[in-house]
Short mmCIF file of C-alpha atoms and ligand atoms in Angstrom, two decimals:
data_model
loop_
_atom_site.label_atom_id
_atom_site.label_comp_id
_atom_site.label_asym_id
_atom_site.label_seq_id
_atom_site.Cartn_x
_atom_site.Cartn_y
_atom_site.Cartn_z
CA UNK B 28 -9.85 90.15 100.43
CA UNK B 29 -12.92 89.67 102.17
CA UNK B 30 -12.83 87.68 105.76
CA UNK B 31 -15.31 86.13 107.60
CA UNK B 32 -16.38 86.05 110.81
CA UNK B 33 -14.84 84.42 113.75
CA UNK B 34 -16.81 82.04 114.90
CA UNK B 35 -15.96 78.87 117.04
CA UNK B 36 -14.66 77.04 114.50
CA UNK B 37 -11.82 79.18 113.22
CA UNK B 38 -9.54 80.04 115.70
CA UNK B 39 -9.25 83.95 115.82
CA UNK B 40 -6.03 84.44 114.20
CA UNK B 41 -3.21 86.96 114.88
CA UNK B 42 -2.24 86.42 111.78
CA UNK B 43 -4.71 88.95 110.17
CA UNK B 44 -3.59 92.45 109.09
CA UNK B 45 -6.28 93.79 111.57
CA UNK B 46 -5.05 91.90 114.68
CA UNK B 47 -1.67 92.63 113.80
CA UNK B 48 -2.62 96.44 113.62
CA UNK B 49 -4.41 95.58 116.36
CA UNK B 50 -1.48 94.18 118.83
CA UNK B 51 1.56 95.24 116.85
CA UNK B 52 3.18 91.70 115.75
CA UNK B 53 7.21 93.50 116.06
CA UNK B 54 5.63 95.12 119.91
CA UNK B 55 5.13 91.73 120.76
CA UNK B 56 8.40 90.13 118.75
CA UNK B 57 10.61 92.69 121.19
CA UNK B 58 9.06 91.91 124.17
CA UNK B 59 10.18 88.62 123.87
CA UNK B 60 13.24 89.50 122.30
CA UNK B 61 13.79 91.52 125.35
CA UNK B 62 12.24 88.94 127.63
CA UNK B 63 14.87 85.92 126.50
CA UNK B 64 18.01 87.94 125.31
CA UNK B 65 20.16 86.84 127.82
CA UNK B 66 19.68 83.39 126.76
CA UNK B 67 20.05 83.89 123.22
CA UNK B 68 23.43 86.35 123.36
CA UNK B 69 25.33 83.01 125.28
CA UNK B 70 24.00 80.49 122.14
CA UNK B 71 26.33 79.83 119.01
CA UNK B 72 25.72 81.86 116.21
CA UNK B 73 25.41 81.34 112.34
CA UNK B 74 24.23 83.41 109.43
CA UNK B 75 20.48 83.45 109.00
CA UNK B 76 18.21 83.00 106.08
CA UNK B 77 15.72 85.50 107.09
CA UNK B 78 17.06 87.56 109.30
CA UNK B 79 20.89 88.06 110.10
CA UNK B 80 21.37 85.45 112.71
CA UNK B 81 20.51 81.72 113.48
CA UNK B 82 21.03 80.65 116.97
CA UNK B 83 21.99 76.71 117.88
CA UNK B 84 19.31 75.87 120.71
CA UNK B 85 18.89 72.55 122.19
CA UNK B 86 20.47 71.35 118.83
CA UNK B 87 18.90 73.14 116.43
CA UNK B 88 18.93 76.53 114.59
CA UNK B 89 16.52 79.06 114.87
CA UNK B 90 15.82 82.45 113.47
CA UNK B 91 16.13 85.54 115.80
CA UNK B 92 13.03 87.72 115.83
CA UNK B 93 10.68 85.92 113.55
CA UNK B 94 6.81 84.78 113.91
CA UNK B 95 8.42 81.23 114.48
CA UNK B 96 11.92 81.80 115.89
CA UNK B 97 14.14 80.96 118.60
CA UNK B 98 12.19 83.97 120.87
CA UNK B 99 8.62 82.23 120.58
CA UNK B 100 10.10 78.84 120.88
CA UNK B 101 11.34 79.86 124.44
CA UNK B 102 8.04 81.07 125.23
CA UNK B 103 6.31 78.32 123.82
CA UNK B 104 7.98 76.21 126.35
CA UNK B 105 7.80 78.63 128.95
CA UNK B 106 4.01 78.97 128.95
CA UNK B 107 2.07 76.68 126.28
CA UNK B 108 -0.45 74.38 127.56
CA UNK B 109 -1.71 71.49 125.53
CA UNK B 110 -4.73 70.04 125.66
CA UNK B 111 -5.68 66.43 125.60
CA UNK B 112 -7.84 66.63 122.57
CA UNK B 113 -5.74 68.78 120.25
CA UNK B 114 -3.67 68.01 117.49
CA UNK B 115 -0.09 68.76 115.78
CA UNK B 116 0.62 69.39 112.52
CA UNK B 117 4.46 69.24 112.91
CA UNK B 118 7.08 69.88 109.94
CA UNK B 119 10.28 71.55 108.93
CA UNK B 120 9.53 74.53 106.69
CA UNK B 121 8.82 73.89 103.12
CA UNK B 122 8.21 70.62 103.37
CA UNK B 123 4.04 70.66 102.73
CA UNK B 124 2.93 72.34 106.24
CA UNK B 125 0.56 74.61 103.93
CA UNK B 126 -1.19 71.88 102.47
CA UNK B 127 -1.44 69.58 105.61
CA UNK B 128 -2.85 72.43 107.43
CA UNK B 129 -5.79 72.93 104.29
CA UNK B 130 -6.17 68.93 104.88
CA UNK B 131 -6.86 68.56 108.45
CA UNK B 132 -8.36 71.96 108.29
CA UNK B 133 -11.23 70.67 106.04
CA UNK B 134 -11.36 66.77 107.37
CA UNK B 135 -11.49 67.94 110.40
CA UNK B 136 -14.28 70.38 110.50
CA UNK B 137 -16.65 69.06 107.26
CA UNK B 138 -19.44 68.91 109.11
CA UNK B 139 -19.66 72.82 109.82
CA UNK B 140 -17.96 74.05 106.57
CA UNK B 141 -19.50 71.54 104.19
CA UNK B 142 -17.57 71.10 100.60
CA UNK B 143 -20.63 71.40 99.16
CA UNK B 144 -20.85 75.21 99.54
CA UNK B 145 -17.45 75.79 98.53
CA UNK B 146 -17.67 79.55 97.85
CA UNK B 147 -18.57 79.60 101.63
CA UNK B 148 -15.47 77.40 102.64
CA UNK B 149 -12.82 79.36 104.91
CA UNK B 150 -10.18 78.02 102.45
CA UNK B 151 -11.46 79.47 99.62
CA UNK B 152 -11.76 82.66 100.95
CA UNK B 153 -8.50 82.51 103.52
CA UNK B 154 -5.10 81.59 103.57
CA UNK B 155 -4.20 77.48 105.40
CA UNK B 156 -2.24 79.45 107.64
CA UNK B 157 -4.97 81.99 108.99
CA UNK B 158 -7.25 78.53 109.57
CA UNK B 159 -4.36 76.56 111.33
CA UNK B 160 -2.09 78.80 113.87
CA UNK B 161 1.64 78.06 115.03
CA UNK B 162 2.10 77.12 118.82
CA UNK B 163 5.27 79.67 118.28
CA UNK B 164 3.07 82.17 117.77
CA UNK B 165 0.58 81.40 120.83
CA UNK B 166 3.12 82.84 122.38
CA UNK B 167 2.34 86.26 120.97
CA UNK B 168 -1.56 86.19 120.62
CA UNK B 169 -3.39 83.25 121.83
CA UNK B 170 -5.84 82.40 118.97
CA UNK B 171 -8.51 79.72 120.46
CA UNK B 172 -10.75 81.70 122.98
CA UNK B 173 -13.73 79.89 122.63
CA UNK B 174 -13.19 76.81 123.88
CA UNK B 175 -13.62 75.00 120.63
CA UNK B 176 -12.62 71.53 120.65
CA UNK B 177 -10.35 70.09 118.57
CA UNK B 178 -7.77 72.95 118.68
CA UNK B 179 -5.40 72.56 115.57
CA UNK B 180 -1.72 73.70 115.33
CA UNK B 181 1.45 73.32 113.51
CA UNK B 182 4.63 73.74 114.79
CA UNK B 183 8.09 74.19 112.80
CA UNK B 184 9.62 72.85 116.83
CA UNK B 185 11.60 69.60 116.17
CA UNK B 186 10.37 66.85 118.66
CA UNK B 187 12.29 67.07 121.42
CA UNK B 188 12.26 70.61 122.18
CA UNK B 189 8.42 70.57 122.06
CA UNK B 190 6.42 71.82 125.00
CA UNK B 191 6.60 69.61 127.69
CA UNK B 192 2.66 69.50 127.93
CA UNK B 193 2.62 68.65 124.51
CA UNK B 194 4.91 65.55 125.14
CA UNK B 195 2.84 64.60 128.37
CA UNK B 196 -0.57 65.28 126.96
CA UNK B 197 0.12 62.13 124.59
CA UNK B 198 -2.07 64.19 121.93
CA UNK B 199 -2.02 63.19 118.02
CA UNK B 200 0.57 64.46 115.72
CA UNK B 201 1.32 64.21 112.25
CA UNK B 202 4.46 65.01 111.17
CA UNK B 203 5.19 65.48 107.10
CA UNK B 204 8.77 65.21 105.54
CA UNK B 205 10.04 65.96 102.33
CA UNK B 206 13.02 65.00 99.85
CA UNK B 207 15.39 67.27 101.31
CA UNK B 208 16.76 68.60 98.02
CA UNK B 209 12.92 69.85 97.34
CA UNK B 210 13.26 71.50 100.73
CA UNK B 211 16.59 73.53 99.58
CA UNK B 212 15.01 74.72 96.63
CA UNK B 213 11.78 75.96 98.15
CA UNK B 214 13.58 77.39 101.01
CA UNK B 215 15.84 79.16 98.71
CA UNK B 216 12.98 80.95 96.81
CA UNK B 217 11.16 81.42 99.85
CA UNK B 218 13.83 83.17 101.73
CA UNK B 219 14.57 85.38 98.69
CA UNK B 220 11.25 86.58 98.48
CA UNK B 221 11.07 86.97 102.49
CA UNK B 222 14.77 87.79 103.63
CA UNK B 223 15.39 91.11 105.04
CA UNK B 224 16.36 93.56 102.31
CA UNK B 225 19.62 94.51 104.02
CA UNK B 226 20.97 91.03 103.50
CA UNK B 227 21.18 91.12 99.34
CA UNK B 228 19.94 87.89 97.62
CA UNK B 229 21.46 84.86 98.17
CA UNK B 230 22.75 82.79 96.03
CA UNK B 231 21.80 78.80 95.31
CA UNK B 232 25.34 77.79 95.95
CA UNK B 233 25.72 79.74 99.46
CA UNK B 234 21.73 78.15 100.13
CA UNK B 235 23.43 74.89 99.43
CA UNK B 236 26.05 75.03 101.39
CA UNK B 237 24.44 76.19 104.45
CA UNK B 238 21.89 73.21 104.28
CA UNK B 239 24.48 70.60 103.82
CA UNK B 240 26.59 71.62 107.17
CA UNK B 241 22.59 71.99 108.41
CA UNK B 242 22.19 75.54 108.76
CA UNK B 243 18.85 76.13 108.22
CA UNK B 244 15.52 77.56 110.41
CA UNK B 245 14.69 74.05 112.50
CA UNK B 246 17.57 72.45 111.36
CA UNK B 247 19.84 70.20 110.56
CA UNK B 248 17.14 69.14 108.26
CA UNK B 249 18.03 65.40 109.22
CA UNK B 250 18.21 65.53 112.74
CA UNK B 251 14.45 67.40 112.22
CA UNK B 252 13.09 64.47 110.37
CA UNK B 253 14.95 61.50 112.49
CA UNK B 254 13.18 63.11 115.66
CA UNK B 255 9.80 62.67 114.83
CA UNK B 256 10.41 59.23 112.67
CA UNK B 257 11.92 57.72 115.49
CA UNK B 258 9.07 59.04 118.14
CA UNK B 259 6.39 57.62 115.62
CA UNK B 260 8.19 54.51 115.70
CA UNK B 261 7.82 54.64 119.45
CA UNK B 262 4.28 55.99 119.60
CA UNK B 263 2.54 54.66 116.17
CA UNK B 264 -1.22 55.15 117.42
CA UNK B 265 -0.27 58.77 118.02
CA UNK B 266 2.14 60.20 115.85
CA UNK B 267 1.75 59.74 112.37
CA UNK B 268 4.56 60.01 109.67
CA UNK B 269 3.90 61.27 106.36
CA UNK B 270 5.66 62.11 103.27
CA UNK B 271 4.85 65.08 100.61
CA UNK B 272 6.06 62.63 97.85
CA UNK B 273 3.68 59.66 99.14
CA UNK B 274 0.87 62.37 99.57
CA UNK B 275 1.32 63.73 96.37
CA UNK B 276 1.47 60.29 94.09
CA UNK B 277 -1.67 59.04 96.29
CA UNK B 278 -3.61 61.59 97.82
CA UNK B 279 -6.65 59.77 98.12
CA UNK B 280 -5.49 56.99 100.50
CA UNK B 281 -3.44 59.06 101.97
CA UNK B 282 -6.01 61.55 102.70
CA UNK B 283 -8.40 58.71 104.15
CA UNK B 284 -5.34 57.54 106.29
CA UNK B 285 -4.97 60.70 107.69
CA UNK B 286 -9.12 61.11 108.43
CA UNK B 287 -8.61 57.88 110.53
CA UNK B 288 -5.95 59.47 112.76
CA UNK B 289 -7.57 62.49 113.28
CA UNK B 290 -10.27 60.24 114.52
CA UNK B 291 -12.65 61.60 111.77
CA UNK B 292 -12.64 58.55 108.73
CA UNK B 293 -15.25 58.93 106.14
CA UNK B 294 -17.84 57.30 106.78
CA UNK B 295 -18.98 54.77 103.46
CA UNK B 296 -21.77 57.63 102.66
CA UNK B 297 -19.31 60.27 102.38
CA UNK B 298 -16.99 58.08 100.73
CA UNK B 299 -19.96 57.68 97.87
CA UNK B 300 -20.89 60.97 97.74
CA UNK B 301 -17.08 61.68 96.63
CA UNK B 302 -16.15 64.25 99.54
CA UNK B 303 -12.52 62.49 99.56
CA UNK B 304 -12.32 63.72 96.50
CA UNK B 305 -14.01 67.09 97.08
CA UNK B 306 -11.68 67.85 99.80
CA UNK B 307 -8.57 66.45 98.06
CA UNK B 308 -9.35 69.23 95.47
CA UNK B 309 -10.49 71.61 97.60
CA UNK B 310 -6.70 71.60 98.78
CA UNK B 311 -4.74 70.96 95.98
CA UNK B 312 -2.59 73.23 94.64
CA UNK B 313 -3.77 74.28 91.77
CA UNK B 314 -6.86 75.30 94.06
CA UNK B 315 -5.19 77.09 96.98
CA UNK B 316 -2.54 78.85 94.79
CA UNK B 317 -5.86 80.70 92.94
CA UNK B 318 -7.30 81.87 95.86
CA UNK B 319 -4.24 82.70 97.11
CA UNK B 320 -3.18 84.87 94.39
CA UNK B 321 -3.40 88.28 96.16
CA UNK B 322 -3.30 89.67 99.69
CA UNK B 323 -1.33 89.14 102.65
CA UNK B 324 -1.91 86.07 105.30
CA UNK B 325 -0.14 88.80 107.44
CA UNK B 326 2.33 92.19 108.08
CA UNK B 327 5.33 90.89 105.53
CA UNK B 328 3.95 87.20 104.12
CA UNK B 329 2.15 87.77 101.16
CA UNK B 330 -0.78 84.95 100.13
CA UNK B 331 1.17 83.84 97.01
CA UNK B 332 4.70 83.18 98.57
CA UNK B 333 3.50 79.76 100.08
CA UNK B 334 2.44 78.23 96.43
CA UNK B 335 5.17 78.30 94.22
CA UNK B 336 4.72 75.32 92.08
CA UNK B 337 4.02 72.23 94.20
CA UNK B 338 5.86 69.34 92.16
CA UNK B 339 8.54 66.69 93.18
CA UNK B 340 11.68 66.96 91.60
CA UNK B 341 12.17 71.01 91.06
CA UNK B 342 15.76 69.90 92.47
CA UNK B 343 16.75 68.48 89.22
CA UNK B 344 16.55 71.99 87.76
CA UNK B 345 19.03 73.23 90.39
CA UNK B 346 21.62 71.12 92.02
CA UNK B 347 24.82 70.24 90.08
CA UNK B 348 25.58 66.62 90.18
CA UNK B 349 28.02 66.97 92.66
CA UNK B 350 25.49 68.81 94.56
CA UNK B 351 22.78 66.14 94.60
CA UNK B 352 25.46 63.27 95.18
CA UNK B 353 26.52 65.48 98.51
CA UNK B 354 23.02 65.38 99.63
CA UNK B 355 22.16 61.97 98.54
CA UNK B 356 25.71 60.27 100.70
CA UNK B 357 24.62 62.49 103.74
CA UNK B 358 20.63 61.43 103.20
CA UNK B 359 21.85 57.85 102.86
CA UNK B 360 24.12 58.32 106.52
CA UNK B 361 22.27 60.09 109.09
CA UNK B 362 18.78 58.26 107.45
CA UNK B 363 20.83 54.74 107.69
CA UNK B 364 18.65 52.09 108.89
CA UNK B 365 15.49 53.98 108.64
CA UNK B 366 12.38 53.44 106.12
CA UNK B 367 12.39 56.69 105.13
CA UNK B 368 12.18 56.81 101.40
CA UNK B 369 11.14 60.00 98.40
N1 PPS C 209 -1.82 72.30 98.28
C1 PPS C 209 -0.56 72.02 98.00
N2 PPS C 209 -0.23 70.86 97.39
C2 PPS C 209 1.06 70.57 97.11
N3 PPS C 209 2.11 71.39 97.36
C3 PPS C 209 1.82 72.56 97.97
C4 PPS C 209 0.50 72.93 98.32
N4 PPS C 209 0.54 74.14 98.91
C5 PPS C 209 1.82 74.52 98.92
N5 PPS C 209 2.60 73.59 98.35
C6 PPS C 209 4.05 73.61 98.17
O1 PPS C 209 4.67 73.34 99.42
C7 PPS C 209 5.86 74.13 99.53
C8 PPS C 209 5.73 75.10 100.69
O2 PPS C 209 5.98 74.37 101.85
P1 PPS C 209 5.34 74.75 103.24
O3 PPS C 209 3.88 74.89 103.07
O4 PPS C 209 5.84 73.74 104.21
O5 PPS C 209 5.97 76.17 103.54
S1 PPS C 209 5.94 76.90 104.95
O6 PPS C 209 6.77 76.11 105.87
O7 PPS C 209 4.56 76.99 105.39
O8 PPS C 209 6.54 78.22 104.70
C9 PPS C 209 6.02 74.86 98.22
O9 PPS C 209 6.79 74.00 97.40
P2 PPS C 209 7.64 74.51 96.15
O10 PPS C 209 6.62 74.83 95.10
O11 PPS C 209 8.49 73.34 95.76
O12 PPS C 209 8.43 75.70 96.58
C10 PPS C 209 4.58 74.98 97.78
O13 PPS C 209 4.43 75.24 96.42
#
């Protein structure tokens, strides 16, 4: 796979096999290990998905040594610095951070990496995640150096254990949920494919059960979700709450609404010349998943593992009834009173 250039638009990315040759992503991972173990050894412990343990920090549960884990969360907190003109793409894992990143990715920089010379586009010839970088793993390579303006991230952190400067820079987020039962299945194929080889597949029954009693990476899953609903209640103009099932039955409007809080709308030329729709395909699955096909976004995360197969409803084909009745009666209680709906 062939990458381009750095230049000031995309952020110079740890996340390359070079860089990580380069800096040694596990060098860096035990240096912070090393750095906060005395925190994590005196934090509750569960199972992991990925790795053997998840640790309960500030109410959640977090991987040990992972790109975003409870390590780079601590020294996200410890040491990130906002700035006033960048913007979040927050979500839980598998529930459409890939695609929002390819979204704000190309709304936000169209005017340098035009749709009209796709074979020139970053996404088509790099993975969302090498275009959008985690502010976990800022913590372990800083990727803007060039002072380009906006600086995009995503973050897997629920709300309130953000970076403070984050909170106090009052800077634009979007946050993007998903039916929760979707986000069990994905994760469940995901963490087979990624899980450390000493821990033996799991099964979907043991991935249920962990969910349900919220044992996942960034969860509980509803706690996650409630966070970031309940600060965009608080702070409409600058958080914005999304759904993957909204975006996926009306991408269009949903991809305008999103252009307008970014703060770049299309204008009513663009909007005749079709580059909604050029960028709405431009990041659609069926899209991303080709040129995504082979190589590695970085050490251990191969290209292909973030597009499985992108529909609503995969759950149907793997809960039990009893299963999806569980999750349903504990959707229906902690989202009580909220207009949260799949
Ligand atoms: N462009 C696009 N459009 C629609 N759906 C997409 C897209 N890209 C990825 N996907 C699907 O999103 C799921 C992966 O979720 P995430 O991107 O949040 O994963 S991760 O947190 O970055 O690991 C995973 O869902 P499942 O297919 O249900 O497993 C992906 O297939």
């Amino acid at each position: 796979m062939s990458v381009p250039s750095t230049s000031d638009m995309v952020p110079i990315s740890f996340f390359t096999q070079q860089s990580v040759e380069d800096h040694g992503l596990e060098k860096a991972l035990t240096l912070l290990y090393n750095r906060y173990k005395d925190r994590l050894t005196s934090l509750p412990k569960e199972k992991g998905w990925f790795t053997e343990t998840l640790y309960l920090y500030q109410g959640f549960w977090l991987e040990s040594e992972r790109v975003t884990s409870a390590v780079t969360v601590m020294a996200s907190q410890d040491g990130f610095q906002a700035q006033p003109t960048d913007i979040y793409l927050a979500t839980l894992q598998k529930s459409g951070t890939t695609w929002i990143k390819a979204l704000a990715f190309a709304i936000v920089n169209r005017t340098t990496y035009k749709t009209n010379s796709l074979s020139t586009h970053p996404l088509q010839i790099m993975n969302p995640h090498r275009c959008v970088p985690f502010v976990e793993t800022e913590a372990l390579f800083p990727t803007y150096v060039n002072g380009h303006s906006p600086r995009l991230f995503s973050t897997h952190m629920p709300y309130t254990s953000l970076p403070q400067s984050i909170l106090d820079s009052r800077c634009r987020v979007v946050y993007t949920c998903r039916n929760p039962k979707d986000v069990l299945v994905s994760l469940f194929h995901y963490a087979n494919r990624l899980r450390d080889k000493s821990l033996g597949l799991m099964t979907f029954k043991e991935a249920f059960e962990m969910f349900r009693k919220g044992l996942i990476p960034f969860g509980p899953y509803w706690d996650h979700v409630k966070g970031y609903y309940m600060a965009a209640l608080e702070r409409p103009s600058e958080i914005l709450f999304l759904t993957y099932e909204d975006m996926q039955k009306d991408t269009v409007n949903n991809v305008k609404r999103l252009a307008e809080f970014l703060g770049y709308p299309f204008t009513e030329e663009e909007a005749a010349e079709g580059e909604v729709h050029k960028i709405v395909k431009l990041c659609s699955f069926e899209t991303l998943k080709e040129v995504n096909k082979h190589g590695m976004v970085g050490a251990g995360f191969p290209n292909d593992v973030f597009f499985r197969n992108g529909k609503i409803g995969d759950w149907t084909n793997h809960l039990t009834n009893e299963m999806s009745q569980i999750l349903d009666q504990l959707t229906k209680e902690k989202f009580d009173g909220l207009d949260i709906s799949f």
